[in-house]
Short mmCIF file of C-alpha atoms in Angstrom, two decimals:
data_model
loop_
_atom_site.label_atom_id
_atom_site.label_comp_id
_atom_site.label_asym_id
_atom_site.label_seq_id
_atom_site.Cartn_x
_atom_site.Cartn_y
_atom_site.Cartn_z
CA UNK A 22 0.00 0.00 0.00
CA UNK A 23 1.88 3.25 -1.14
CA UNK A 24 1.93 5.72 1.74
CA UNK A 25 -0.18 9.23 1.44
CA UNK A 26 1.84 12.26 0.07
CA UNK A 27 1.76 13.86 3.08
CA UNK A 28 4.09 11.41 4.44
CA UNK A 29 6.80 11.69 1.92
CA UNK A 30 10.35 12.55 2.65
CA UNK A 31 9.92 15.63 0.75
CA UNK A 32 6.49 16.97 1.96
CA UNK A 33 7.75 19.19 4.98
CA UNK A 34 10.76 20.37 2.70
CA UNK A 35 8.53 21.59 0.23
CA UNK A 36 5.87 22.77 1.97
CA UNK A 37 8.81 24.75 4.24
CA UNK A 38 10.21 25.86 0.63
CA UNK A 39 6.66 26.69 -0.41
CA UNK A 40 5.67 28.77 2.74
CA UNK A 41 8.80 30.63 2.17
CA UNK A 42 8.14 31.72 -0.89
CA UNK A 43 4.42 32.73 0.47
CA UNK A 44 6.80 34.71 3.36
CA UNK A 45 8.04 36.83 0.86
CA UNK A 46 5.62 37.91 -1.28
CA UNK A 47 3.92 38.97 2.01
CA UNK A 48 6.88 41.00 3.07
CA UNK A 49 7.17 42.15 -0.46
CA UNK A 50 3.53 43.64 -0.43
CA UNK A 51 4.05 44.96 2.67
CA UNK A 52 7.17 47.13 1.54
CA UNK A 53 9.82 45.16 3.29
CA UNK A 54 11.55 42.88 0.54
CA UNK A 55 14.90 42.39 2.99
CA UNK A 56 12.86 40.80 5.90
CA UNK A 57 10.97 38.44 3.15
CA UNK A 58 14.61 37.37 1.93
CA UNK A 59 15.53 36.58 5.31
CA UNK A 60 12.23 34.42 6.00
CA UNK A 61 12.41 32.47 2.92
CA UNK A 62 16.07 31.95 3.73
CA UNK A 63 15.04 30.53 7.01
CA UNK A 64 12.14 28.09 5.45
CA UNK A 65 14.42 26.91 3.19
CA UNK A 66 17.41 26.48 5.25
CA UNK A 67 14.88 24.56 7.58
CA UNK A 68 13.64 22.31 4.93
CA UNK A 69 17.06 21.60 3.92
CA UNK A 70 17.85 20.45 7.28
CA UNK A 71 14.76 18.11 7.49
CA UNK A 72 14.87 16.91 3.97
CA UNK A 73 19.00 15.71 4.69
CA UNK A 74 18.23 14.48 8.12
CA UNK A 75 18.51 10.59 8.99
CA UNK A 76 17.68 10.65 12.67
CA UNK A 77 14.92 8.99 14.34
CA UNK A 78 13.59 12.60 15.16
CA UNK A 79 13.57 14.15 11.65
CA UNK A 80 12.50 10.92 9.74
CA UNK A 81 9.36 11.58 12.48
CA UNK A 82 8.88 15.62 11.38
CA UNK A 83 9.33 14.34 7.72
CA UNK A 84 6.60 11.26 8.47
CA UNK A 85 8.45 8.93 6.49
CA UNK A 86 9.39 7.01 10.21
CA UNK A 87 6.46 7.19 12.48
CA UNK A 88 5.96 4.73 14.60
CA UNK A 89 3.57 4.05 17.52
CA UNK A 90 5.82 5.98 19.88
CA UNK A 91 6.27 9.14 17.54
CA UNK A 92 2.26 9.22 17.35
CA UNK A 93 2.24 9.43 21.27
CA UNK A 94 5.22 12.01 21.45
CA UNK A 95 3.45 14.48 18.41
CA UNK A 96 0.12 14.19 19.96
CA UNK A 97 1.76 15.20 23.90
CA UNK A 98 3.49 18.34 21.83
CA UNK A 99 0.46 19.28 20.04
CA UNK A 100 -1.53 19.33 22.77
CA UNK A 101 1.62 21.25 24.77
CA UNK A 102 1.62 23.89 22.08
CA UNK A 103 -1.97 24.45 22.15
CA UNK A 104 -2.26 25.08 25.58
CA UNK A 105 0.49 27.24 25.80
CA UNK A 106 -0.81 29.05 23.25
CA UNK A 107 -4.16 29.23 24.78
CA UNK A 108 -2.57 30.56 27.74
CA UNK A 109 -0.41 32.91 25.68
CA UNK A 110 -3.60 34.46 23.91
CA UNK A 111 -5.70 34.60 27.30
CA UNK A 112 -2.95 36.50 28.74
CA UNK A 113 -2.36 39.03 25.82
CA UNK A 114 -6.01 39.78 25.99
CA UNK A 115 -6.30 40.75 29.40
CA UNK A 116 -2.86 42.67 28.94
CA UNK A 117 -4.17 45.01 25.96
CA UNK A 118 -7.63 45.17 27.74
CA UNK A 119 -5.45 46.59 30.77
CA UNK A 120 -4.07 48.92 28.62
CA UNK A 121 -7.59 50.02 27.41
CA UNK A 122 -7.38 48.90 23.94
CA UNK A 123 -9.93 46.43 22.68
CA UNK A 124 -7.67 43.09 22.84
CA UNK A 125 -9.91 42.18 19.40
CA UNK A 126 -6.98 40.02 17.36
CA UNK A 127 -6.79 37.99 20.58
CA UNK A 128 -10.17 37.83 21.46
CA UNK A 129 -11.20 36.54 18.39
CA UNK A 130 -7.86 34.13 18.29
CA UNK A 131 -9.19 32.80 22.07
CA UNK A 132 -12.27 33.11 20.33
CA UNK A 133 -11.16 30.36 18.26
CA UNK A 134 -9.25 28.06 20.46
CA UNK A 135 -12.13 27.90 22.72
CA UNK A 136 -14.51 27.09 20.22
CA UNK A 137 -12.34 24.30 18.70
CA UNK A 138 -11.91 22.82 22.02
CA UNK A 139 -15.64 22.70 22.29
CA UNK A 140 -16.36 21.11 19.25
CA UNK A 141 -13.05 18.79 19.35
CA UNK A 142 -13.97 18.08 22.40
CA UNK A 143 -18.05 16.94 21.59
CA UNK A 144 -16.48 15.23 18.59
CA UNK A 145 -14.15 12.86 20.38
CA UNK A 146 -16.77 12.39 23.06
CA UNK A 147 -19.21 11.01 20.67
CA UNK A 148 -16.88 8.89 18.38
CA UNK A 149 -16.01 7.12 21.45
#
């Protein structure tokens, strides 16, 4: 059985490559051609580095080695991330409401987390 495209070596490389390029026509647009240089240099220095990689670690960003144990490790650092973020966004919130500005980008991010978490949440519930 031939493995989605998603978990070929040369997904993450691309995509890196690809979200680089995306990085600076941003910057571009926005009147800042150096910084985009520098981020797409960055994306595609770091999907060099995955794409050459042979560790157990890298084959597991790549997904051309997960195993059992990788699954378990990504899902502990997703979840990680997310609630740091969450935590992150809460407190940024009540910061620029402190400052009396309207907080809105992070409301509406917390907005979001909180809402995903609610469905995610009623989703996995019912499946079981």
């Amino acid at each position: 059985m031939q493995r989605p495209w998603s978990r070929s070596k040369w997904f993450l490389p691309l995509f890196s490559a690809a979200l680089g390029l995306v990085m600076l026509a941003a910057h571009v647009a926005g009147g800042h051609p150096g910084q985009g240089v520098v981020s797409m240099a960055i994306m595609v220095v770091f999907g060099a580095v995955v794409a050459a990689g042979r560790g157990d670690t890298v084959r597991g960003f790549r997904g051309d080695g997960t195993d059992e144990r990788f699954r378990q490790l990504n899902l502990r650092a997703t979840a990680t991330t997310g609630q740091v973020l969450t935590l992150v966004v809460i407190v940024a919130f009540v910061v620029e409401i402190a400052r009396g500005h309207s907080g809105a980008p992070f409301a509406w991010l917390g907005s979001v987390a909180g809402l995903t978490y609610l469905v995610a949440l009623a989703w996995f519930r019912s499946r079981g």
